[in-house]
Tab-separated table of C-alpha atoms in Angstrom:
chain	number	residue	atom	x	y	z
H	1	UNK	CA	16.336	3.058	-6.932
H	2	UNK	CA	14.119	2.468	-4.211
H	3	UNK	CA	11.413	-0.098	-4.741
H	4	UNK	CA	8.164	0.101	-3.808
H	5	UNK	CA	5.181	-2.814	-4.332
H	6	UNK	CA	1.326	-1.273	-4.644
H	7	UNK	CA	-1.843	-3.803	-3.834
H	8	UNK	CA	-4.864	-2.705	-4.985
H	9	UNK	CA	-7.948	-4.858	-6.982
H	10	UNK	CA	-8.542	-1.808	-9.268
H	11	UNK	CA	-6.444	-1.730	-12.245
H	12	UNK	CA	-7.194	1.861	-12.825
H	13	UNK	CA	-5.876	2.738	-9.488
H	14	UNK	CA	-2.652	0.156	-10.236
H	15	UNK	CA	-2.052	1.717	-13.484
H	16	UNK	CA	-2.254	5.747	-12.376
H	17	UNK	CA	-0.281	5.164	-9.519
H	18	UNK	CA	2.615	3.020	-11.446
H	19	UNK	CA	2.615	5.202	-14.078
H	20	UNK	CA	3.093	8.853	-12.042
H	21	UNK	CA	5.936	6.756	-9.539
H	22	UNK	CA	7.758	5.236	-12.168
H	23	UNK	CA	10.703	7.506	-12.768
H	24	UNK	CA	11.405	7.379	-9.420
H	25	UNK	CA	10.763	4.128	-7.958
H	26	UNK	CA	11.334	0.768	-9.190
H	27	UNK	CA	7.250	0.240	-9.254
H	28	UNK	CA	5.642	-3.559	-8.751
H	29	UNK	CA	1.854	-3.941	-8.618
H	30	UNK	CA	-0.536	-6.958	-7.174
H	31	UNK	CA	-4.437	-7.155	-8.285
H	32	UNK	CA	-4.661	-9.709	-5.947
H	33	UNK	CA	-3.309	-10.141	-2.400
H	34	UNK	CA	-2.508	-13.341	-1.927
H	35	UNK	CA	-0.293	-13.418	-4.394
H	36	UNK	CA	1.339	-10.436	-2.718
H	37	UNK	CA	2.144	-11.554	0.098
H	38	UNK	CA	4.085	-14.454	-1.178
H	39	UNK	CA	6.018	-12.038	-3.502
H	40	UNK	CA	6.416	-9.616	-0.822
H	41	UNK	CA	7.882	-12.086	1.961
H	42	UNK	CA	10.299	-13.292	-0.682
H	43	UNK	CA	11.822	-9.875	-2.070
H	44	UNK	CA	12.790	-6.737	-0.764
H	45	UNK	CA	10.701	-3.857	-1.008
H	46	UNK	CA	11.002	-0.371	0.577
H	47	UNK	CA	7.451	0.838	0.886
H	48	UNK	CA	4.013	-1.020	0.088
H	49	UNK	CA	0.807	0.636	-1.169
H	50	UNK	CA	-2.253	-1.490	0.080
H	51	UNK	CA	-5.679	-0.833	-0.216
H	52	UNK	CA	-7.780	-1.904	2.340
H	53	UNK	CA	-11.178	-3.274	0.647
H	54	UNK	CA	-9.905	-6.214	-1.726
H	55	UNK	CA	-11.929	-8.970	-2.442
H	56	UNK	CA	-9.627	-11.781	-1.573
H	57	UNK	CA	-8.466	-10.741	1.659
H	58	UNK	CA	-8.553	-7.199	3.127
H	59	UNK	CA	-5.699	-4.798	3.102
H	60	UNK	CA	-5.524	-5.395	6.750
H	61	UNK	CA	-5.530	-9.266	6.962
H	62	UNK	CA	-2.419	-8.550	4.452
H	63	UNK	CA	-1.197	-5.998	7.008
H	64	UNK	CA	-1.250	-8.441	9.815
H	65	UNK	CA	-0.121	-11.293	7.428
H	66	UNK	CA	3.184	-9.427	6.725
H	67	UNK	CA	3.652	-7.649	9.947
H	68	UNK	CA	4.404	-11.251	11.643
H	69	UNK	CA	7.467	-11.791	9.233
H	70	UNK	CA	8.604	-8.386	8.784
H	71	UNK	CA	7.973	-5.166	11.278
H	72	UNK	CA	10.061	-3.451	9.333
H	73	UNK	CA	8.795	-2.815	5.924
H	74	UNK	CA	6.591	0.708	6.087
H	75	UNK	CA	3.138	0.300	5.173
H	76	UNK	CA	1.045	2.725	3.660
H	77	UNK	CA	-2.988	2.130	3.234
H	78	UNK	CA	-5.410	2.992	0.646
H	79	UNK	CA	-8.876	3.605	1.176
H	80	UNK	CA	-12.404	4.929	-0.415
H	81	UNK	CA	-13.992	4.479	3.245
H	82	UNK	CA	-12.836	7.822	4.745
H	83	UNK	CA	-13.623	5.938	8.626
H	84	UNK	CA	-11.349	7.006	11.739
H	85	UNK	CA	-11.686	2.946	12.807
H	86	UNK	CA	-9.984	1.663	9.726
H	87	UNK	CA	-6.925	3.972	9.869
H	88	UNK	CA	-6.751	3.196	13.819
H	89	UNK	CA	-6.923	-0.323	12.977
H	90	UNK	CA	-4.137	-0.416	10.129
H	91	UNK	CA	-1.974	1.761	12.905
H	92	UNK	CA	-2.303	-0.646	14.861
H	93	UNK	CA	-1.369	-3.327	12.960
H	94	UNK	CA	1.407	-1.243	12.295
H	95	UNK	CA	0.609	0.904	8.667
H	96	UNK	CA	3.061	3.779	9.091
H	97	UNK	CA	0.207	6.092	7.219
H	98	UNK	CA	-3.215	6.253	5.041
H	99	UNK	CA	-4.273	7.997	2.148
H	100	UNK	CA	-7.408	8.359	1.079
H	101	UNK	CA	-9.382	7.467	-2.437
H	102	UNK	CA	-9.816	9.374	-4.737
H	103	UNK	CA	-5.922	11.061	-4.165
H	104	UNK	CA	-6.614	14.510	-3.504
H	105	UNK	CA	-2.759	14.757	-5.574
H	106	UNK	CA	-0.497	12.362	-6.953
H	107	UNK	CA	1.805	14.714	-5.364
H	108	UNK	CA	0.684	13.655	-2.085
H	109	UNK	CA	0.851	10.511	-2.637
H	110	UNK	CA	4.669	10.703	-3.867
H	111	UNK	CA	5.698	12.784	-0.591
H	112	UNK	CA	4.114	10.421	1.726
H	113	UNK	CA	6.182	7.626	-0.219
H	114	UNK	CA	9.276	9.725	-0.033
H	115	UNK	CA	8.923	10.582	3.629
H	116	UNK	CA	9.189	7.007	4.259
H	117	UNK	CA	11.633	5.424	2.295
């Protein structure tokens, strides 16, 4: 089972998204970021979920954070902000995609994941 890690400071958005992937991803979630990235470096994931607007760090410090150990890992981002500049930026940095908040479907979501991994 592929497994997939999901960053996001909102519980709510943790818990809806864990819950609809579960049955078919192996499904770990981060409220905070810095304690992703440690976790992420050190195990291997197929896909990450990051928001970009976190309080610790942004989603895209994160991004750049993990791109510099591992270019290979896709990267999807997360975002309320529907701006063009933040899903350049996250491209650039390497995010393979970007969804926007509030998920228009949880389908979506899923097929973006699966396209991926």
């Amino acid at each position: 089972m592929k497994k997939i890690a999901i960053v996001d400071d909102e519980q709510n958005i943790l818990d809806i998204l864990s819950t609809y992937l579960e049955d078919d991803f192996e499904v770990v979630t981060f409220s905070n970021p810095l304690v992703a990235i440690d976790s992420i470096s050190q195990s291997n994931f197929d896909l990450l979920l990051c928001d970009i607007m976190m309080p610790q760090i942004s989603g895209l410090e994160l991004l750049k954070n993990l791109n510099r150990t591992d270019k290979s890992l896709p990267i999807v981002m997360m975002t309320a902000f529907d701006t063009m500049d933040k899903a350049l930026e996250s491209h650039k940095y390497g995010a393979k995609n970007y969804i926007k908040k509030p998920f228009k479907s949880l389908n979506n979501v899923k097929d973006i994941i699966e396209e991926l991994v």
